[in-house]
Structures are given as structure tokens and as C-alpha cells.
Coordinates of C-alpha atoms and ligand atoms in Angstrom, one line a residue:
M1 CA -9.3 15.9 3.1
K2 CA -7.9 17.7 -0.1
A3 CA -7.6 15.9 -3.5
W4 CA -6.7 17.4 -7.0
V5 CA -9.5 16.2 -9.4
I6 CA -9.8 16.3 -13.2
N7 CA -13.3 17.6 -14.2
N8 CA -12.1 18.8 -17.5
F9 CA -8.8 18.0 -19.5
G10 CA -5.9 20.4 -19.2
I11 CA -3.3 21.2 -16.6
D12 CA -5.0 24.5 -15.6
E13 CA -8.3 22.9 -15.5
L14 CA -7.3 20.8 -12.5
S15 CA -9.2 21.7 -9.3
L16 CA -8.4 21.2 -5.7
E17 CA -11.5 19.8 -3.9
D18 CA -12.7 18.7 -0.4
R19 CA -13.4 15.0 -0.3
R20 CA -14.2 12.6 2.6
V21 CA -11.3 10.6 4.2
P22 CA -12.1 7.1 2.8
A23 CA -13.5 4.5 5.1
I24 CA -11.4 1.3 5.1
G25 CA -12.6 -2.3 4.8
E26 CA -11.5 -5.1 7.1
S27 CA -8.6 -6.0 4.5
E28 CA -7.5 -2.5 3.6
V29 CA -5.3 0.1 5.3
L30 CA -5.6 3.8 5.2
V31 CA -2.5 5.6 3.9
K32 CA -1.7 9.3 4.6
F33 CA 0.2 10.4 1.5
H34 CA 3.3 12.6 2.3
A35 CA 4.7 12.7 -1.3
A36 CA 3.9 11.9 -5.0
S37 CA 5.8 12.2 -8.1
I38 CA 4.9 13.0 -12.0
N39 CA 5.3 10.3 -14.8
F40 CA 4.9 11.3 -18.4
R41 CA 1.6 9.4 -18.3
D42 CA 0.3 11.5 -15.6
L43 CA 0.9 14.4 -18.0
M44 CA -1.1 12.7 -20.5
V45 CA -4.0 11.8 -18.3
V46 CA -4.3 15.3 -17.1
E47 CA -4.2 16.7 -20.8
G48 CA -6.6 14.0 -22.1
T49 CA -4.2 12.5 -24.4
Y50 CA -3.7 9.1 -22.5
N51 CA -7.4 8.1 -22.7
P52 CA -9.7 10.8 -24.1
K53 CA -12.7 8.7 -23.1
M54 CA -11.6 8.3 -19.6
K55 CA -14.2 8.6 -16.8
L56 CA -14.3 11.9 -15.1
P57 CA -14.1 13.2 -12.4
A58 CA -10.7 11.4 -11.6
V59 CA -7.9 11.9 -9.0
P60 CA -4.8 11.6 -11.2
F61 CA -1.2 10.3 -10.5
S62 CA 0.0 6.8 -10.0
D63 CA 2.8 7.3 -7.8
G64 CA 2.8 8.2 -4.1
A65 CA 4.5 7.5 -0.7
G66 CA 3.0 7.8 2.9
E67 CA 2.4 6.5 6.3
V68 CA -0.1 3.6 7.3
V69 CA -2.4 5.4 9.9
E70 CA -5.2 2.8 10.3
V71 CA -5.6 -0.9 9.6
G72 CA -8.6 -3.1 8.9
S73 CA -9.5 -5.8 11.4
S74 CA -8.0 -8.6 9.2
V75 CA -4.9 -6.8 8.1
T76 CA -1.8 -8.8 9.1
K77 CA 0.9 -7.2 6.8
W78 CA 1.0 -3.6 8.0
K79 CA 0.6 -1.6 11.2
A80 CA 0.2 2.1 12.0
G81 CA 3.4 4.1 11.3
D82 CA 4.6 1.8 8.4
R83 CA 6.0 3.6 5.6
V84 CA 4.6 2.4 2.2
M85 CA 4.2 3.1 -1.4
P86 CA 1.1 1.7 -3.4
I87 CA 2.1 -0.5 -6.4
F88 CA 1.2 0.8 -9.9
A89 CA -1.5 -1.8 -10.9
Q90 CA -3.2 -2.8 -7.6
L91 CA -4.0 -6.4 -8.8
W92 CA -0.6 -7.1 -10.3
F93 CA 1.3 -9.4 -7.8
D94 CA 3.4 -11.6 -10.1
G95 CA 3.3 -13.3 -13.6
D96 CA 2.0 -11.7 -16.9
P97 CA -0.5 -8.7 -16.8
N98 CA -3.9 -8.9 -18.3
A99 CA -6.7 -6.7 -19.1
E100 CA -8.1 -6.5 -15.6
I101 CA -4.8 -6.0 -14.0
R102 CA -4.2 -3.0 -16.5
K103 CA -7.4 -1.5 -15.3
S104 CA -6.3 -1.6 -11.8
S105 CA -3.6 1.0 -12.5
L106 CA -3.7 4.0 -10.2
G107 CA -4.8 7.4 -11.5
A108 CA -6.0 6.8 -15.0
G109 CA -9.8 7.3 -14.4
S110 CA -10.9 3.5 -13.5
S111 CA -12.4 3.1 -10.0
W112 CA -8.7 3.0 -8.9
E113 CA -8.1 6.6 -7.8
G114 CA -4.6 8.3 -8.0
T115 CA -2.3 9.6 -5.4
L116 CA -3.0 13.2 -5.7
R117 CA -5.0 13.3 -2.4
E118 CA -4.1 13.4 1.2
F119 CA -5.4 9.9 2.1
G120 CA -6.1 6.7 0.2
A121 CA -7.5 3.2 1.3
F122 CA -5.6 0.3 -0.2
N123 CA -5.9 -3.4 0.0
E124 CA -3.1 -4.7 2.2
S125 CA -1.8 -6.6 -0.9
G126 CA -1.4 -3.4 -2.8
L127 CA 1.6 -1.8 -1.0
V128 CA 5.2 -2.2 -0.7
A129 CA 7.5 -1.1 2.3
I130 CA 9.7 2.1 1.6
P131 CA 13.5 1.3 1.6
S132 CA 14.7 2.7 5.1
H133 CA 17.2 5.3 3.9
L134 CA 14.7 7.1 1.5
S135 CA 12.7 10.2 2.2
Y136 CA 8.9 10.1 1.2
Q137 CA 9.8 12.3 -1.8
E138 CA 12.5 10.0 -3.1
A139 CA 10.1 6.8 -2.4
A140 CA 7.4 8.5 -4.4
T141 CA 9.6 8.1 -7.5
L142 CA 9.7 4.3 -7.4
P143 CA 6.3 2.7 -8.3
C144 CA 6.4 3.6 -12.0
A145 CA 9.5 5.0 -13.5
A146 CA 12.0 3.1 -11.3
L147 CA 10.3 -0.2 -11.6
T148 CA 9.9 0.2 -15.5
A149 CA 13.6 0.6 -15.6
W150 CA 14.1 -2.4 -13.2
H151 CA 11.9 -4.5 -15.1
S152 CA 13.6 -3.6 -18.4
L153 CA 17.1 -4.1 -17.3
V154 CA 17.1 -6.8 -14.7
A155 CA 13.7 -8.8 -14.9
S156 CA 13.5 -8.8 -18.8
G157 CA 17.0 -7.8 -19.8
D158 CA 19.0 -9.9 -17.3
V159 CA 21.9 -7.3 -17.5
K160 CA 25.2 -8.7 -16.8
P161 CA 28.5 -7.0 -15.6
G162 CA 30.4 -5.8 -18.6
E163 CA 27.5 -5.4 -20.9
T164 CA 26.8 -2.2 -22.8
V165 CA 23.4 -0.3 -22.0
V166 CA 22.0 2.7 -23.9
T167 CA 19.7 5.2 -22.4
L168 CA 17.7 7.8 -24.2
G169 CA 17.3 11.3 -22.6
T170 CA 17.3 12.3 -19.2
G171 CA 13.7 11.5 -18.0
G172 CA 12.7 9.5 -15.1
V173 CA 12.9 5.9 -16.6
S174 CA 16.2 6.7 -18.3
V175 CA 18.0 8.1 -15.2
F176 CA 16.9 5.1 -13.1
A177 CA 18.0 2.8 -15.8
L178 CA 21.5 4.4 -15.7
Q179 CA 21.7 3.9 -12.0
F180 CA 20.5 0.2 -12.0
A181 CA 23.0 -0.4 -14.9
K182 CA 26.0 1.0 -13.0
A183 CA 24.9 -0.9 -10.0
A184 CA 24.9 -4.0 -12.0
G185 CA 28.4 -3.5 -13.5
A186 CA 27.4 -2.5 -16.9
R187 CA 28.9 0.1 -19.2
V188 CA 26.3 2.9 -20.1
I189 CA 26.1 5.1 -23.1
A190 CA 23.6 7.8 -22.2
T191 CA 22.0 10.4 -24.6
S192 CA 20.6 13.9 -23.9
S193 CA 19.7 17.1 -25.9
S194 CA 21.4 19.2 -23.4
E195 CA 25.2 19.5 -22.7
E196 CA 24.5 20.5 -19.1
K197 CA 22.5 17.1 -18.6
L198 CA 25.2 15.2 -20.3
E199 CA 27.6 16.6 -17.7
R200 CA 24.9 15.3 -15.0
L201 CA 24.7 12.0 -16.6
R202 CA 28.6 11.6 -16.4
E203 CA 28.5 12.7 -12.7
L204 CA 25.9 9.7 -12.2
G205 CA 28.4 7.3 -13.8
A206 CA 27.6 7.4 -17.4
D207 CA 30.7 6.0 -19.3
E208 CA 30.0 7.6 -22.7
T209 CA 27.6 10.4 -23.6
I210 CA 26.1 11.6 -26.9
N211 CA 24.1 14.8 -27.7
Y212 CA 21.4 13.6 -29.9
R213 CA 20.6 16.9 -31.2
E214 CA 24.1 17.6 -32.3
R215 CA 24.8 14.0 -33.4
E216 CA 21.5 12.9 -35.2
D217 CA 23.0 9.8 -36.2
W218 CA 23.6 8.7 -32.6
D219 CA 23.2 5.2 -33.5
K220 CA 26.2 5.4 -35.5
A221 CA 28.1 7.1 -32.5
I222 CA 27.1 4.0 -30.4
L223 CA 28.5 1.5 -33.2
E224 CA 31.6 3.6 -33.2
I225 CA 31.9 3.5 -29.4
T226 CA 31.2 -0.2 -29.2
G227 CA 33.9 -1.0 -32.1
G228 CA 31.0 -1.9 -34.6
R229 CA 29.3 -4.6 -32.3
G230 CA 26.4 -2.6 -31.0
A231 CA 24.8 -2.2 -27.4
D232 CA 23.6 -5.1 -25.6
H233 CA 20.5 -3.4 -24.1
V234 CA 18.7 -0.2 -25.3
I235 CA 16.2 1.4 -22.9
E236 CA 13.6 2.7 -25.5
V237 CA 11.5 5.4 -24.4
G238 CA 11.3 7.3 -27.7
G239 CA 9.1 5.1 -29.6
S240 CA 8.5 5.3 -33.4
G241 CA 10.9 8.3 -33.7
T242 CA 13.9 6.7 -32.2
L243 CA 13.3 2.9 -32.6
P244 CA 15.0 2.4 -36.1
R245 CA 18.1 4.1 -34.7
S246 CA 17.7 2.0 -31.5
I247 CA 17.7 -1.4 -33.5
N248 CA 20.7 -0.2 -35.6
A249 CA 22.6 0.5 -32.4
T250 CA 21.8 -2.8 -30.9
R251 CA 24.2 -5.8 -31.4
F252 CA 23.0 -9.1 -33.0
G253 CA 20.9 -11.1 -30.7
G254 CA 20.7 -7.8 -28.3
H255 CA 17.7 -6.7 -26.2
I256 CA 15.5 -3.8 -26.6
A257 CA 13.1 -2.7 -23.8
M258 CA 10.2 -1.2 -25.7
I259 CA 8.9 1.2 -23.0
G260 CA 7.6 4.7 -24.3
A261 CA 6.5 6.8 -27.0
L262 CA 8.0 10.3 -26.5
T263 CA 8.6 11.0 -30.2
G264 CA 6.2 11.2 -33.3
A265 CA 5.7 9.0 -36.1
A266 CA 8.6 7.7 -38.3
S267 CA 8.6 4.9 -40.8
F268 CA 9.7 1.4 -39.3
N269 CA 11.2 -1.4 -41.2
P270 CA 11.0 -4.6 -39.2
T271 CA 13.7 -6.3 -41.2
S272 CA 16.6 -5.6 -39.2
V273 CA 14.7 -7.0 -36.1
F274 CA 14.8 -10.4 -37.5
M275 CA 17.9 -10.1 -39.6
K276 CA 19.8 -9.1 -36.3
A277 CA 17.8 -11.4 -34.2
V278 CA 17.1 -8.6 -31.9
R279 CA 14.7 -9.3 -28.9
V280 CA 12.3 -6.4 -28.6
Q281 CA 10.4 -6.6 -25.4
G282 CA 7.3 -4.5 -24.6
I283 CA 7.4 -3.4 -20.9
Y284 CA 4.6 -2.6 -18.8
V285 CA 5.7 -1.0 -15.5
G286 CA 6.1 -4.3 -13.2
H287 CA 4.3 -6.3 -10.6
R288 CA 4.7 -6.4 -6.9
R289 CA 7.3 -9.3 -6.6
M290 CA 9.6 -7.2 -9.0
F291 CA 8.9 -4.0 -7.0
E292 CA 9.9 -5.7 -3.7
E293 CA 13.1 -7.0 -5.3
M294 CA 14.0 -3.6 -6.6
A295 CA 13.2 -2.0 -3.2
R296 CA 15.7 -4.6 -1.6
A297 CA 18.3 -3.8 -4.1
I298 CA 17.9 0.0 -3.7
E299 CA 18.3 -0.4 0.0
V300 CA 21.3 -2.8 -0.2
N301 CA 23.1 -0.6 -2.7
Q302 CA 22.0 2.5 -0.9
L303 CA 20.7 4.0 -4.1
R304 CA 19.1 7.5 -4.1
P305 CA 16.4 8.5 -6.9
V306 CA 17.5 11.7 -8.7
V307 CA 14.9 14.2 -7.7
D308 CA 15.2 17.3 -10.1
S309 CA 12.8 19.3 -8.1
T310 CA 10.2 19.1 -5.3
F311 CA 6.8 21.1 -5.4
G312 CA 4.4 21.7 -2.6
F313 CA 0.8 20.0 -2.8
G314 CA -0.6 23.3 -3.8
D315 CA 1.7 23.7 -6.8
V316 CA 0.6 20.8 -8.9
K317 CA 0.0 22.9 -11.9
A318 CA 3.4 24.7 -11.8
A319 CA 5.0 21.1 -11.5
L320 CA 3.0 19.7 -14.5
H321 CA 4.2 22.8 -16.7
H322 CA 7.7 22.2 -15.4
M323 CA 7.5 18.6 -16.6
K324 CA 5.9 19.6 -19.8
D325 CA 8.7 21.9 -20.6
G326 CA 10.9 19.0 -20.4
K327 CA 13.8 20.9 -18.3
H328 CA 13.8 18.4 -15.6
F329 CA 16.3 15.7 -15.0
G330 CA 15.2 12.6 -13.2
K331 CA 12.0 13.0 -11.3
V332 CA 9.7 15.7 -10.4
A333 CA 8.2 15.3 -6.9
F334 CA 5.8 16.7 -4.3
D335 CA 6.2 17.1 -0.6
F336 CA 2.6 17.2 0.5
D337 CA 3.6 18.5 3.9
R338 CA 5.0 21.8 2.5
N339 CA 1.6 23.4 2.1
Ligands
LIG1 N1 5.8 1.0 -20.7 C1 5.7 1.6 -19.6 O1 5.3 0.7 -18.4 C2 6.1 2.9 -19.1 C3 6.4 3.3 -17.7 C4 7.0 4.6 -17.5 C5 7.2 5.5 -18.7 N2 6.7 5.0 -19.8 C6 7.0 5.9 -21.1 O2 8.3 6.0 -21.2 C7 8.6 7.4 -21.8 C8 9.5 8.0 -20.7 O3 8.7 8.3 -19.5 P1 9.4 9.3 -18.5 O4 8.5 9.5 -17.3 O5 10.8 8.8 -18.2 O6 9.4 10.7 -19.3 P2 10.1 12.1 -18.8 O7 10.6 12.0 -17.6 O8 9.1 13.2 -19.4 O9 11.3 12.1 -19.9 C9 11.3 13.2 -20.8 C10 12.7 13.1 -21.4 O10 12.7 12.4 -22.6 C11 13.9 12.7 -23.4 N3 13.5 12.7 -24.8 C12 12.4 13.4 -25.4 N4 12.5 13.1 -26.8 C13 13.7 12.4 -26.9 C14 14.3 11.9 -28.1 N5 13.8 12.2 -29.3 N6 15.4 11.2 -28.0 C15 15.9 10.8 -26.8 N7 15.5 11.4 -25.5 C16 14.3 12.3 -25.7 C17 14.2 14.2 -23.0 O11 15.5 14.1 -22.4 P3 16.7 15.3 -22.5 O12 16.1 16.4 -22.0 O13 17.8 14.9 -21.9 O14 17.0 15.3 -24.1 C18 13.3 14.5 -21.8 O15 13.6 15.4 -21.0 C19 7.1 8.0 -22.0 O16 6.7 7.8 -23.2 C20 6.4 7.3 -20.9 O17 4.9 7.3 -21.3 C21 6.3 3.7 -20.1

């Protein structure tokens, strides 16, 4: 089988190699991958900024979708032909994460190889069924970005109809958060650096949009829109560069899902966190039970992930450069059957 392998860091250093199709143990299933998708983390992994001490060689990417082609003798959960997605952290089924669980995340250089390969062997407990209305490419966007948004808003945020949710930018996590917030009956204030993307956010249901390049004090804009009260939830993907404004834009007792670090350093004064009694909750993707609940909600609501573009298996480098340029809206996916 073919697999993309990191031997040295850098997008253009990735190499396409021949590997043996993995043999399965009695409690494992063999998955033929038909699709994958990129997360910001994958870009960092490939470039060596996620963990410069990562063990190489490594097969990158956490997210994929495929078909069960063989099952071990004790497997009861799956049969050949089932359409599945591997869970992000293969040992996280419920409850809080821990160091061992974190090491079981796919595609970051541990013994848990990533999804950028034609076949993978997974324990039967490490997979979730694909919602029936989704293509493999759409399903491949769910394990990390969608689950992170779901965890932030639903599992941690307990979002209620009528509440106000702020999303930052138009990357994978933020666009899923917009979709889940609208499905939950919330009002969404979404930001982007591009007028064209703001228009697409409105088409997806965003109630208010703010260009954060033109309106650098976007936190004040959110306070104006909410009549001075502030938002109930902020989906914080920017990190230290956006957090002070996110806190300012949040209501007293509101919730900030602390997810990402897309921006560089900025000073951070924690005073407003306690003076406003804001709940800042660190989010690490999500466990299998959350994933199953999210997949059910996606199916019931017939939600479709926003796939910005789809590349062939051979076009991994072009796809990563596209992602790095930041021109995408939503998710960048791969169709392995294309070439
Ligand atoms: N904690 C977790 O479990 C977890 C899981 C998934 C992702 N993450 C993290 O969450 C972050 C987002 O991930 P992603 O996969 O959604 O990334 P992505 O798809 O690469 O998102 C990139 C987009 O973010 C927006 N952005 C960049 N700088 C911004 C700023 N200063 N203010 C507002 N928006 C800004 C831009 O949107 P516009 O072009 O519209 O301006 C850009 O297109 C990353 O840091 C990632 O590592 C964490």
C-alpha cells in the first residue's frame, strides 16, 4: 500500500512510500481509507512545530474515513463493508483525558500512525460509524475539527436556544461551531478577515458578521451588537493574540472554549476573567461517546460539513500549501480514489 511519510520536517520533504498492508489482531479491523482531511495540527506536525522531538519516520494526519475490509476473530462491532471513522485519540472513550490517552492521538509521531495511508488496522473500539448521508470526504472532516466544535459548544458549553455564540475566523473548527450553534437555535456572531468569507458565513446562517481586519476592536463591535451584555460563548481558536478581546466580548459568567493558538504572543491580564466570573474551559478534541452523540446529531439534522476543496491522494503537498495560505473556508479534504 501507499503511505505518505515524514522522514524530515517540511511540506516539500514528505515522501510517498510503499508499505505492507498491516496485519490485524483478533480484536482489530482493517480499514481501507477512502478520504482524509487536514487540521491545523497536521500542518504543524509536518512542519515540525507541533513537536520538534517527534519520533520519525511517521505517517501524519489524524482524520480519515474508510471502509472495513477485514475483521479479527473476536470482533463483534463491525463487519466488512461498514463505513467508519477512527477516533482522534484511540484510547479515549469517555471521561477526562490523561497523558496515556493523549499519546494515543493519531498522526503525531507516537506508535499510533496517522491516516495518510491506504489501509490502517484499528482496535474495534477505536472507530465510529459514518452518518449515512455523508460522503467519505465529508466524514473525514469530523474526527478532530467537528468534534472539537461540538465539545466546545454542546458538551462543555451546554449551548441553549437564544444564546449568543461568537466564532473567530473561518477555519474548520469555527465553521463547524457556526453550524452546531445554528442547529441548537443560537444566535451567531462570526468574524473573518475577508468580505467574501463573511458573505459565505451569512449564507451558512451567521446572524451578524464582523471583519476583524477592518474592525480591530471587534470585541467592542460584539458588545455593541449584544447591547453591552456580551456573548454567552466564544469559540476561541486565536490564542494569546485574541484572548483579551474574547474575554472583553464575553458576558459576566459567560463561557470561553479555549481551543487554539493561531495567533502570536500578546500580554494577557487575568483580572477580567475573575472580575467577570468568566469560565475559560480548555478543550482537547473529544472522546468517543461525544463523537457518537455528534454523529447522531449530524444525521438527525442532516448537517453537511463545509468542504472548501478536495485533493487527490497524490496532491498532499499542494493541499498543505493551500491550507497554509489560509485561503480555505471550512475544511480541506482528500479523495483517495481520485489518483
Ligand atoms: N484544542 C483542540 O483540541 C483543537 C482541535 C482542533 C483545532 N485546534 C486548534 O484550533 C485552531 C484552529 O484550527 P482549525 O483547524 O480550525 O484551523 P484552520 O482551518 O487553519 O483556520 C484558519 C483560519 O483561522 C482564522 N484566523 C487566523 N488568525 C485569526 C485571527 N487573528 N482572528 C480570527 N481568526 C483568525 C482565519 O480565518 P479567516 O481567513 O476567515 O480570517 C484562517 O483562515 C488551531 O490553533 C488548531 O491547532 C485545537
